[in-house]
């Protein structure tokens, strides 16, 4: 319900707008939040401007440093979804900084970053993608870190009756379809194809291969029974109703996984702290539990 004082405040606002239009535009938005008592025109204006100045000085407006420091946006390979979720939760608990992770195939995420996606940190499934972004000037100098070496595993639907435990078994007529992550943009898909070639079965099985967007989608195909067997990252191979068989790492090139702080990071210092945490002892312990080995000579 409005009273006479409301009429008075509206009149003061119009007067200020006519005499000080720029100031009025500057303080219009904060006035929607601040509720002031009936005051004289000059006192009303000075109080509101002072409040706005205090907000700006303390960095509470959207996009200011303090707000940016409380939240990080991370792009990460789908193979990290289990491990990195755990690491991000631990970091948030210790620091109060919210870490929001978007997962996908490394190649697709790299393209998004090239086209301006506002991520702070990028965890790639292969170091070549970090090197490419560095050449394009999109990586903060000196932040590149090789954090793990990945492993492949066959994921087999337990109820499919495929009787598969080795790559050679995939050549059997009982196995009608095999799922891989798309080699064109998924490092684990490329490694899976290399392993099948090295095992001497690629030419036999290539016609029954179907592709998923990333390793998580491949695992979903297997878990739902759409495909009896898939080759995925060992780090995501844990699923109800799925048996896992590690693939000999000598059958493919090493999947050396790297990360970096991106040049567009809203808070490069905080992004760097999170990356060091993930690549350091606390994060490495989690990666190891999910089948990601610490690479030799990791920086």
PDB file of C-alpha atoms in Angstrom:
ATOM      1  CA  UNK A   1       0.000   0.000   0.000  1.00  0.00           C
ATOM      2  CA  UNK A   2       1.414   3.415  -0.920  1.00  0.00           C
ATOM      3  CA  UNK A   3       1.292   6.547   1.271  1.00  0.00           C
ATOM      4  CA  UNK A   4       2.060  10.249   0.759  1.00  0.00           C
ATOM      5  CA  UNK A   5       5.748   9.539   1.232  1.00  0.00           C
ATOM      6  CA  UNK A   6       5.744   7.346  -1.887  1.00  0.00           C
ATOM      7  CA  UNK A   7       4.503  10.256  -3.945  1.00  0.00           C
ATOM      8  CA  UNK A   8       7.302  12.370  -2.511  1.00  0.00           C
ATOM      9  CA  UNK A   9       9.967   9.815  -3.394  1.00  0.00           C
ATOM     10  CA  UNK A  10       8.736   9.506  -6.983  1.00  0.00           C
ATOM     11  CA  UNK A  11       8.879  13.303  -7.337  1.00  0.00           C
ATOM     12  CA  UNK A  12      12.444  13.389  -6.018  1.00  0.00           C
ATOM     13  CA  UNK A  13      13.429  10.734  -8.555  1.00  0.00           C
ATOM     14  CA  UNK A  14      12.059  12.738 -11.490  1.00  0.00           C
ATOM     15  CA  UNK A  15      13.856  15.860 -10.296  1.00  0.00           C
ATOM     16  CA  UNK A  16      17.137  14.056 -10.033  1.00  0.00           C
ATOM     17  CA  UNK A  17      16.680  12.494 -13.464  1.00  0.00           C
ATOM     18  CA  UNK A  18      16.104  15.911 -15.024  1.00  0.00           C
ATOM     19  CA  UNK A  19      19.090  17.588 -13.363  1.00  0.00           C
ATOM     20  CA  UNK A  20      21.532  14.669 -13.300  1.00  0.00           C
ATOM     21  CA  UNK A  21      20.560  12.241 -16.086  1.00  0.00           C
ATOM     22  CA  UNK A  22      23.872  10.366 -16.160  1.00  0.00           C
ATOM     23  CA  UNK A  23      23.946   9.815 -12.431  1.00  0.00           C
ATOM     24  CA  UNK A  24      20.340   8.642 -12.551  1.00  0.00           C
ATOM     25  CA  UNK A  25      21.153   6.050 -15.227  1.00  0.00           C
ATOM     26  CA  UNK A  26      24.144   4.813 -13.205  1.00  0.00           C
ATOM     27  CA  UNK A  27      22.191   4.272 -10.014  1.00  0.00           C
ATOM     28  CA  UNK A  28      18.884   3.088 -11.495  1.00  0.00           C
ATOM     29  CA  UNK A  29      19.582  -0.657 -11.134  1.00  0.00           C
ATOM     30  CA  UNK A  30      20.851  -0.550  -7.509  1.00  0.00           C
ATOM     31  CA  UNK A  31      17.761   1.480  -6.606  1.00  0.00           C
ATOM     32  CA  UNK A  32      15.593  -1.517  -7.457  1.00  0.00           C
ATOM     33  CA  UNK A  33      17.315  -3.408  -4.673  1.00  0.00           C
ATOM     34  CA  UNK A  34      17.929  -0.718  -2.079  1.00  0.00           C
ATOM     35  CA  UNK A  35      14.831   0.371  -0.150  1.00  0.00           C
ATOM     36  CA  UNK A  36      15.356   3.823   1.421  1.00  0.00           C
ATOM     37  CA  UNK A  37      13.266   5.834   3.831  1.00  0.00           C
ATOM     38  CA  UNK A  38      11.717   9.181   3.031  1.00  0.00           C
ATOM     39  CA  UNK A  39      14.642  11.603   2.905  1.00  0.00           C
ATOM     40  CA  UNK A  40      15.428  14.946   1.414  1.00  0.00           C
ATOM     41  CA  UNK A  41      16.401  14.912  -2.284  1.00  0.00           C
ATOM     42  CA  UNK A  42      20.111  15.662  -1.797  1.00  0.00           C
ATOM     43  CA  UNK A  43      20.582  13.208   1.062  1.00  0.00           C
ATOM     44  CA  UNK A  44      18.722  10.536  -0.896  1.00  0.00           C
ATOM     45  CA  UNK A  45      21.014  10.938  -3.921  1.00  0.00           C
ATOM     46  CA  UNK A  46      24.239  11.012  -1.917  1.00  0.00           C
ATOM     47  CA  UNK A  47      23.293   7.949   0.126  1.00  0.00           C
ATOM     48  CA  UNK A  48      22.471   5.916  -2.958  1.00  0.00           C
ATOM     49  CA  UNK A  49      25.616   6.956  -4.855  1.00  0.00           C
ATOM     50  CA  UNK A  50      27.751   6.134  -1.823  1.00  0.00           C
ATOM     51  CA  UNK A  51      26.143   2.705  -1.594  1.00  0.00           C
ATOM     52  CA  UNK A  52      26.819   2.083  -5.286  1.00  0.00           C
ATOM     53  CA  UNK A  53      30.436   3.202  -4.890  1.00  0.00           C
ATOM     54  CA  UNK A  54      30.883   0.779  -2.007  1.00  0.00           C
ATOM     55  CA  UNK A  55      29.521  -2.081  -4.144  1.00  0.00           C
ATOM     56  CA  UNK A  56      31.931  -1.285  -6.961  1.00  0.00           C
ATOM     57  CA  UNK A  57      34.943  -0.915  -4.655  1.00  0.00           C
ATOM     58  CA  UNK A  58      34.282  -4.258  -2.980  1.00  0.00           C
ATOM     59  CA  UNK A  59      33.795  -6.048  -6.314  1.00  0.00           C
ATOM     60  CA  UNK A  60      30.283  -7.259  -5.706  1.00  0.00           C
ATOM     61  CA  UNK A  61      28.938  -6.408  -9.136  1.00  0.00           C
ATOM     62  CA  UNK A  62      28.606  -9.247 -11.708  1.00  0.00           C
ATOM     63  CA  UNK A  63      31.934 -10.100 -13.323  1.00  0.00           C
ATOM     64  CA  UNK A  64      34.031  -8.588 -10.534  1.00  0.00           C
ATOM     65  CA  UNK A  65      37.023 -10.465  -9.126  1.00  0.00           C
ATOM     66  CA  UNK A  66      35.428 -11.640  -5.884  1.00  0.00           C
ATOM     67  CA  UNK A  67      32.464 -13.148  -7.704  1.00  0.00           C
ATOM     68  CA  UNK A  68      34.682 -14.844 -10.281  1.00  0.00           C
ATOM     69  CA  UNK A  69      36.866 -16.351  -7.564  1.00  0.00           C
ATOM     70  CA  UNK A  70      33.920 -18.206  -6.024  1.00  0.00           C
ATOM     71  CA  UNK A  71      33.193 -20.245  -9.170  1.00  0.00           C
ATOM     72  CA  UNK A  72      35.294 -22.006 -11.784  1.00  0.00           C
ATOM     73  CA  UNK A  73      34.088 -23.429 -15.085  1.00  0.00           C
ATOM     74  CA  UNK A  74      36.017 -26.455 -16.312  1.00  0.00           C
ATOM     75  CA  UNK A  75      35.910 -28.325 -19.626  1.00  0.00           C
ATOM     76  CA  UNK A  76      36.983 -31.956 -19.290  1.00  0.00           C
ATOM     77  CA  UNK A  77      37.232 -35.134 -21.321  1.00  0.00           C
ATOM     78  CA  UNK A  78      34.355 -37.551 -20.733  1.00  0.00           C
ATOM     79  CA  UNK A  79      36.846 -40.147 -19.484  1.00  0.00           C
ATOM     80  CA  UNK A  80      37.357 -38.029 -16.349  1.00  0.00           C
ATOM     81  CA  UNK A  81      33.730 -37.759 -15.276  1.00  0.00           C
ATOM     82  CA  UNK A  82      33.980 -40.008 -12.212  1.00  0.00           C
ATOM     83  CA  UNK A  83      37.431 -38.942 -11.013  1.00  0.00           C
ATOM     84  CA  UNK A  84      37.120 -35.214 -11.644  1.00  0.00           C
ATOM     85  CA  UNK A  85      33.687 -34.992 -10.018  1.00  0.00           C
ATOM     86  CA  UNK A  86      35.279 -36.362  -6.854  1.00  0.00           C
ATOM     87  CA  UNK A  87      38.273 -34.006  -7.084  1.00  0.00           C
ATOM     88  CA  UNK A  88      36.036 -30.980  -7.711  1.00  0.00           C
ATOM     89  CA  UNK A  89      33.863 -31.847  -4.699  1.00  0.00           C
ATOM     90  CA  UNK A  90      36.930 -32.142  -2.442  1.00  0.00           C
ATOM     91  CA  UNK A  91      38.315 -28.825  -3.692  1.00  0.00           C
ATOM     92  CA  UNK A  92      35.007 -27.084  -3.074  1.00  0.00           C
ATOM     93  CA  UNK A  93      34.827 -28.520   0.430  1.00  0.00           C
ATOM     94  CA  UNK A  94      38.351 -27.314   1.223  1.00  0.00           C
ATOM     95  CA  UNK A  95      38.202 -23.866  -0.405  1.00  0.00           C
ATOM     96  CA  UNK A  96      34.556 -22.923  -0.816  1.00  0.00           C
ATOM     97  CA  UNK A  97      35.120 -22.420  -4.547  1.00  0.00           C
ATOM     98  CA  UNK A  98      32.418 -23.997  -6.723  1.00  0.00           C
ATOM     99  CA  UNK A  99      33.813 -26.037  -9.622  1.00  0.00           C
ATOM    100  CA  UNK A 100      31.361 -26.621 -12.471  1.00  0.00           C
ATOM    101  CA  UNK A 101      32.573 -29.227 -14.967  1.00  0.00           C
ATOM    102  CA  UNK A 102      31.290 -29.756 -18.523  1.00  0.00           C
ATOM    103  CA  UNK A 103      32.214 -33.160 -19.993  1.00  0.00           C
ATOM    104  CA  UNK A 104      32.478 -34.178 -23.627  1.00  0.00           C
ATOM    105  CA  UNK A 105      34.842 -35.518 -26.247  1.00  0.00           C
ATOM    106  CA  UNK A 106      38.176 -33.717 -26.136  1.00  0.00           C
ATOM    107  CA  UNK A 107      38.028 -32.651 -29.770  1.00  0.00           C
ATOM    108  CA  UNK A 108      34.540 -31.170 -29.458  1.00  0.00           C
ATOM    109  CA  UNK A 109      35.480 -29.250 -26.309  1.00  0.00           C
ATOM    110  CA  UNK A 110      38.659 -27.940 -27.945  1.00  0.00           C
ATOM    111  CA  UNK A 111      36.587 -26.582 -30.837  1.00  0.00           C
ATOM    112  CA  UNK A 112      34.256 -24.854 -28.402  1.00  0.00           C
ATOM    113  CA  UNK A 113      37.230 -23.214 -26.696  1.00  0.00           C
ATOM    114  CA  UNK A 114      38.633 -22.054 -30.043  1.00  0.00           C
ATOM    115  CA  UNK A 115      35.258 -20.466 -30.803  1.00  0.00           C
ATOM    116  CA  UNK A 116      35.179 -18.566 -27.520  1.00  0.00           C
ATOM    117  CA  UNK A 117      33.564 -20.850 -24.927  1.00  0.00           C
ATOM    118  CA  UNK A 118      34.237 -19.210 -21.522  1.00  0.00           C
ATOM    119  CA  UNK A 119      36.024 -22.025 -19.683  1.00  0.00           C
ATOM    120  CA  UNK A 120      38.698 -21.403 -17.056  1.00  0.00           C
ATOM    121  CA  UNK A 121      40.517 -24.762 -17.226  1.00  0.00           C
ATOM    122  CA  UNK A 122      40.643 -27.521 -19.840  1.00  0.00           C
ATOM    123  CA  UNK A 123      41.409 -31.159 -18.977  1.00  0.00           C
ATOM    124  CA  UNK A 124      42.065 -32.916 -22.286  1.00  0.00           C
ATOM    125  CA  UNK A 125      42.278 -36.669 -22.873  1.00  0.00           C
ATOM    126  CA  UNK A 126      45.432 -36.125 -24.924  1.00  0.00           C
ATOM    127  CA  UNK A 127      48.254 -33.618 -24.644  1.00  0.00           C
ATOM    128  CA  UNK A 128      48.161 -32.793 -28.367  1.00  0.00           C
ATOM    129  CA  UNK A 129      44.985 -30.741 -27.860  1.00  0.00           C
ATOM    130  CA  UNK A 130      46.631 -28.574 -25.202  1.00  0.00           C
ATOM    131  CA  UNK A 131      49.624 -28.070 -27.498  1.00  0.00           C
ATOM    132  CA  UNK A 132      47.307 -26.988 -30.311  1.00  0.00           C
ATOM    133  CA  UNK A 133      45.492 -24.482 -28.098  1.00  0.00           C
ATOM    134  CA  UNK A 134      48.828 -23.158 -26.884  1.00  0.00           C
ATOM    135  CA  UNK A 135      49.937 -22.542 -30.467  1.00  0.00           C
ATOM    136  CA  UNK A 136      46.713 -20.589 -31.000  1.00  0.00           C
ATOM    137  CA  UNK A 137      47.459 -18.392 -27.989  1.00  0.00           C
ATOM    138  CA  UNK A 138      44.551 -19.719 -25.926  1.00  0.00           C
ATOM    139  CA  UNK A 139      46.547 -21.187 -23.021  1.00  0.00           C
ATOM    140  CA  UNK A 140      47.939 -19.209 -20.095  1.00  0.00           C
ATOM    141  CA  UNK A 141      51.700 -19.425 -20.349  1.00  0.00           C
ATOM    142  CA  UNK A 142      53.405 -21.970 -18.114  1.00  0.00           C
ATOM    143  CA  UNK A 143      50.233 -23.710 -16.885  1.00  0.00           C
ATOM    144  CA  UNK A 144      50.323 -26.806 -19.130  1.00  0.00           C
ATOM    145  CA  UNK A 145      50.434 -29.956 -17.008  1.00  0.00           C
ATOM    146  CA  UNK A 146      50.482 -33.641 -17.936  1.00  0.00           C
ATOM    147  CA  UNK A 147      48.334 -35.060 -15.173  1.00  0.00           C
ATOM    148  CA  UNK A 148      47.750 -38.746 -16.095  1.00  0.00           C
ATOM    149  CA  UNK A 149      48.228 -41.566 -18.550  1.00  0.00           C
ATOM    150  CA  UNK A 150      45.036 -43.309 -19.579  1.00  0.00           C
ATOM    151  CA  UNK A 151      44.228 -46.995 -19.962  1.00  0.00           C
ATOM    152  CA  UNK A 152      41.714 -48.778 -22.180  1.00  0.00           C
ATOM    153  CA  UNK A 153      39.257 -51.456 -21.114  1.00  0.00           C
ATOM    154  CA  UNK A 154      36.647 -53.622 -22.786  1.00  0.00           C
ATOM    155  CA  UNK A 155      33.226 -53.158 -21.235  1.00  0.00           C
ATOM    156  CA  UNK A 156      30.990 -56.202 -21.730  1.00  0.00           C
ATOM    157  CA  UNK A 157      27.285 -56.376 -20.961  1.00  0.00           C
ATOM    158  CA  UNK A 158      26.959 -59.255 -18.512  1.00  0.00           C
ATOM    159  CA  UNK A 159      23.613 -60.427 -19.826  1.00  0.00           C
ATOM    160  CA  UNK A 160      24.502 -60.248 -23.535  1.00  0.00           C
ATOM    161  CA  UNK A 161      26.024 -63.733 -23.626  1.00  0.00           C
ATOM    162  CA  UNK A 162      28.957 -62.535 -25.742  1.00  0.00           C
ATOM    163  CA  UNK A 163      31.612 -64.534 -23.845  1.00  0.00           C
ATOM    164  CA  UNK A 164      34.290 -61.897 -24.500  1.00  0.00           C
ATOM    165  CA  UNK A 165      37.403 -61.242 -22.440  1.00  0.00           C
ATOM    166  CA  UNK A 166      40.115 -60.434 -25.041  1.00  0.00           C
ATOM    167  CA  UNK A 167      40.323 -58.329 -28.185  1.00  0.00           C
ATOM    168  CA  UNK A 168      40.724 -61.520 -30.219  1.00  0.00           C
ATOM    169  CA  UNK A 169      37.292 -62.645 -28.979  1.00  0.00           C
ATOM    170  CA  UNK A 170      35.715 -59.684 -30.770  1.00  0.00           C
ATOM    171  CA  UNK A 171      36.240 -61.438 -34.109  1.00  0.00           C
ATOM    172  CA  UNK A 172      33.705 -64.086 -33.081  1.00  0.00           C
ATOM    173  CA  UNK A 173      30.413 -64.211 -34.986  1.00  0.00           C
ATOM    174  CA  UNK A 174      28.658 -64.137 -31.599  1.00  0.00           C
ATOM    175  CA  UNK A 175      29.717 -60.486 -31.253  1.00  0.00           C
ATOM    176  CA  UNK A 176      27.543 -58.603 -33.720  1.00  0.00           C
ATOM    177  CA  UNK A 177      28.342 -55.037 -32.724  1.00  0.00           C
ATOM    178  CA  UNK A 178      31.230 -53.263 -31.013  1.00  0.00           C
ATOM    179  CA  UNK A 179      31.137 -49.643 -29.830  1.00  0.00           C
ATOM    180  CA  UNK A 180      34.066 -47.211 -29.866  1.00  0.00           C
ATOM    181  CA  UNK A 181      34.287 -43.487 -29.188  1.00  0.00           C
ATOM    182  CA  UNK A 182      34.562 -41.578 -32.460  1.00  0.00           C
ATOM    183  CA  UNK A 183      38.294 -41.555 -33.377  1.00  0.00           C
ATOM    184  CA  UNK A 184      37.920 -38.251 -35.230  1.00  0.00           C
ATOM    185  CA  UNK A 185      37.637 -36.294 -31.968  1.00  0.00           C
ATOM    186  CA  UNK A 186      38.013 -38.782 -29.083  1.00  0.00           C
ATOM    187  CA  UNK A 187      41.563 -39.836 -28.113  1.00  0.00           C
ATOM    188  CA  UNK A 188      40.307 -43.064 -26.530  1.00  0.00           C
ATOM    189  CA  UNK A 189      38.544 -43.919 -29.782  1.00  0.00           C
ATOM    190  CA  UNK A 190      41.839 -43.557 -31.656  1.00  0.00           C
ATOM    191  CA  UNK A 191      43.624 -45.663 -29.057  1.00  0.00           C
ATOM    192  CA  UNK A 192      40.906 -48.335 -29.303  1.00  0.00           C
ATOM    193  CA  UNK A 193      41.298 -48.585 -33.065  1.00  0.00           C
ATOM    194  CA  UNK A 194      45.092 -48.786 -32.707  1.00  0.00           C
ATOM    195  CA  UNK A 195      44.693 -51.611 -30.199  1.00  0.00           C
ATOM    196  CA  UNK A 196      42.381 -53.533 -32.537  1.00  0.00           C
ATOM    197  CA  UNK A 197      44.838 -53.057 -35.404  1.00  0.00           C
ATOM    198  CA  UNK A 198      47.770 -54.195 -33.257  1.00  0.00           C
ATOM    199  CA  UNK A 199      45.793 -57.243 -32.118  1.00  0.00           C
ATOM    200  CA  UNK A 200      45.225 -58.129 -35.785  1.00  0.00           C
ATOM    201  CA  UNK A 201      41.427 -58.036 -35.663  1.00  0.00           C
ATOM    202  CA  UNK A 202      40.537 -54.599 -37.065  1.00  0.00           C
ATOM    203  CA  UNK A 203      39.840 -55.757 -40.619  1.00  0.00           C
ATOM    204  CA  UNK A 204      37.615 -58.536 -39.258  1.00  0.00           C
ATOM    205  CA  UNK A 205      35.581 -56.350 -36.897  1.00  0.00           C
ATOM    206  CA  UNK A 206      35.466 -52.975 -38.649  1.00  0.00           C
ATOM    207  CA  UNK A 207      32.079 -53.642 -40.278  1.00  0.00           C
ATOM    208  CA  UNK A 208      30.423 -54.222 -36.913  1.00  0.00           C
ATOM    209  CA  UNK A 209      31.856 -51.125 -35.222  1.00  0.00           C
ATOM    210  CA  UNK A 210      29.448 -48.365 -34.181  1.00  0.00           C
ATOM    211  CA  UNK A 211      30.633 -45.025 -32.832  1.00  0.00           C
ATOM    212  CA  UNK A 212      29.613 -43.032 -29.797  1.00  0.00           C
ATOM    213  CA  UNK A 213      30.288 -39.341 -29.295  1.00  0.00           C
ATOM    214  CA  UNK A 214      32.579 -40.112 -26.348  1.00  0.00           C
ATOM    215  CA  UNK A 215      33.462 -42.946 -23.959  1.00  0.00           C
ATOM    216  CA  UNK A 216      30.540 -42.229 -21.643  1.00  0.00           C
ATOM    217  CA  UNK A 217      28.103 -42.680 -24.509  1.00  0.00           C
ATOM    218  CA  UNK A 218      29.833 -45.925 -25.503  1.00  0.00           C
ATOM    219  CA  UNK A 219      29.453 -47.208 -21.943  1.00  0.00           C
ATOM    220  CA  UNK A 220      25.774 -46.217 -22.040  1.00  0.00           C
ATOM    221  CA  UNK A 221      25.322 -48.302 -25.203  1.00  0.00           C
ATOM    222  CA  UNK A 222      26.810 -51.294 -23.400  1.00  0.00           C
ATOM    223  CA  UNK A 223      24.975 -50.794 -20.125  1.00  0.00           C
ATOM    224  CA  UNK A 224      21.573 -50.600 -21.841  1.00  0.00           C
ATOM    225  CA  UNK A 225      22.318 -53.644 -24.000  1.00  0.00           C
ATOM    226  CA  UNK A 226      22.165 -51.742 -27.306  1.00  0.00           C
ATOM    227  CA  UNK A 227      25.697 -53.012 -27.950  1.00  0.00           C
ATOM    228  CA  UNK A 228      27.173 -56.058 -26.172  1.00  0.00           C
ATOM    229  CA  UNK A 229      30.775 -54.809 -26.090  1.00  0.00           C
ATOM    230  CA  UNK A 230      32.496 -51.454 -26.079  1.00  0.00           C
ATOM    231  CA  UNK A 231      36.065 -50.243 -25.702  1.00  0.00           C
ATOM    232  CA  UNK A 232      36.242 -47.344 -23.269  1.00  0.00           C
ATOM    233  CA  UNK A 233      38.569 -45.605 -20.838  1.00  0.00           C
ATOM    234  CA  UNK A 234      39.231 -47.778 -17.803  1.00  0.00           C
ATOM    235  CA  UNK A 235      38.498 -44.677 -15.690  1.00  0.00           C
ATOM    236  CA  UNK A 236      34.763 -44.799 -16.537  1.00  0.00           C
ATOM    237  CA  UNK A 237      34.316 -48.541 -17.043  1.00  0.00           C
ATOM    238  CA  UNK A 238      32.613 -49.160 -13.692  1.00  0.00           C
ATOM    239  CA  UNK A 239      28.915 -49.738 -14.213  1.00  0.00           C
ATOM    240  CA  UNK A 240      26.242 -52.060 -12.867  1.00  0.00           C
ATOM    241  CA  UNK A 241      25.795 -55.155 -15.048  1.00  0.00           C
ATOM    242  CA  UNK A 242      29.047 -54.540 -16.941  1.00  0.00           C
ATOM    243  CA  UNK A 243      32.205 -56.643 -16.763  1.00  0.00           C
ATOM    244  CA  UNK A 244      35.528 -54.904 -17.390  1.00  0.00           C
ATOM    245  CA  UNK A 245      38.640 -56.341 -19.048  1.00  0.00           C
ATOM    246  CA  UNK A 246      41.738 -54.099 -19.255  1.00  0.00           C
ATOM    247  CA  UNK A 247      43.434 -53.790 -22.648  1.00  0.00           C
ATOM    248  CA  UNK A 248      47.203 -54.265 -22.912  1.00  0.00           C
ATOM    249  CA  UNK A 249      48.609 -50.677 -23.098  1.00  0.00           C
ATOM    250  CA  UNK A 250      51.448 -51.841 -25.357  1.00  0.00           C
ATOM    251  CA  UNK A 251      48.865 -52.258 -28.153  1.00  0.00           C
ATOM    252  CA  UNK A 252      48.378 -48.508 -28.580  1.00  0.00           C
ATOM    253  CA  UNK A 253      50.239 -45.235 -28.269  1.00  0.00           C
ATOM    254  CA  UNK A 254      50.259 -43.795 -24.739  1.00  0.00           C
ATOM    255  CA  UNK A 255      47.209 -41.705 -23.917  1.00  0.00           C
ATOM    256  CA  UNK A 256      49.060 -38.892 -22.158  1.00  0.00           C
ATOM    257  CA  UNK A 257      46.445 -36.582 -20.711  1.00  0.00           C
ATOM    258  CA  UNK A 258      47.180 -32.895 -20.180  1.00  0.00           C
ATOM    259  CA  UNK A 259      45.454 -29.809 -18.822  1.00  0.00           C
ATOM    260  CA  UNK A 260      45.986 -26.055 -18.751  1.00  0.00           C
ATOM    261  CA  UNK A 261      44.514 -22.784 -17.546  1.00  0.00           C
ATOM    262  CA  UNK A 262      42.928 -20.959 -20.463  1.00  0.00           C
ATOM    263  CA  UNK A 263      43.838 -17.393 -21.345  1.00  0.00           C
ATOM    264  CA  UNK A 264      40.197 -16.283 -21.079  1.00  0.00           C
ATOM    265  CA  UNK A 265      39.939 -17.522 -17.464  1.00  0.00           C
ATOM    266  CA  UNK A 266      37.927 -15.102 -15.313  1.00  0.00           C
ATOM    267  CA  UNK A 267      40.344 -15.682 -12.414  1.00  0.00           C
ATOM    268  CA  UNK A 268      43.612 -17.179 -13.636  1.00  0.00           C
ATOM    269  CA  UNK A 269      45.081 -17.432 -10.143  1.00  0.00           C
ATOM    270  CA  UNK A 270      42.164 -19.474  -8.779  1.00  0.00           C
ATOM    271  CA  UNK A 271      42.065 -21.601 -11.926  1.00  0.00           C
ATOM    272  CA  UNK A 272      45.768 -22.316 -11.459  1.00  0.00           C
ATOM    273  CA  UNK A 273      45.239 -23.333  -7.844  1.00  0.00           C
ATOM    274  CA  UNK A 274      42.563 -25.823  -8.853  1.00  0.00           C
ATOM    275  CA  UNK A 275      44.736 -27.282 -11.618  1.00  0.00           C
ATOM    276  CA  UNK A 276      47.668 -27.710  -9.232  1.00  0.00           C
ATOM    277  CA  UNK A 277      45.344 -29.388  -6.730  1.00  0.00           C
ATOM    278  CA  UNK A 278      44.018 -31.818  -9.352  1.00  0.00           C
ATOM    279  CA  UNK A 279      47.468 -32.611 -10.730  1.00  0.00           C
ATOM    280  CA  UNK A 280      49.082 -32.774  -7.279  1.00  0.00           C
ATOM    281  CA  UNK A 281      49.083 -35.514  -4.628  1.00  0.00           C
ATOM    282  CA  UNK A 282      45.402 -35.120  -3.658  1.00  0.00           C
ATOM    283  CA  UNK A 283      44.137 -35.301  -7.237  1.00  0.00           C
ATOM    284  CA  UNK A 284      46.594 -37.979  -8.337  1.00  0.00           C
ATOM    285  CA  UNK A 285      45.392 -40.291  -5.584  1.00  0.00           C
ATOM    286  CA  UNK A 286      41.862 -40.037  -6.996  1.00  0.00           C
ATOM    287  CA  UNK A 287      42.989 -40.487 -10.616  1.00  0.00           C
ATOM    288  CA  UNK A 288      44.937 -43.607  -9.637  1.00  0.00           C
ATOM    289  CA  UNK A 289      41.875 -45.163  -7.994  1.00  0.00           C
ATOM    290  CA  UNK A 290      40.032 -44.795 -11.287  1.00  0.00           C
ATOM    291  CA  UNK A 291      42.744 -46.437 -13.361  1.00  0.00           C
ATOM    292  CA  UNK A 292      44.633 -43.354 -14.522  1.00  0.00           C
ATOM    293  CA  UNK A 293      48.366 -43.776 -14.057  1.00  0.00           C
ATOM    294  CA  UNK A 294      50.737 -40.968 -13.117  1.00  0.00           C
ATOM    295  CA  UNK A 295      52.808 -40.337 -16.270  1.00  0.00           C
ATOM    296  CA  UNK A 296      56.579 -40.602 -16.173  1.00  0.00           C
ATOM    297  CA  UNK A 297      58.199 -37.194 -16.111  1.00  0.00           C
ATOM    298  CA  UNK A 298      54.940 -35.356 -15.416  1.00  0.00           C
ATOM    299  CA  UNK A 299      55.486 -31.671 -14.698  1.00  0.00           C
TER     300      UNK A 299
END
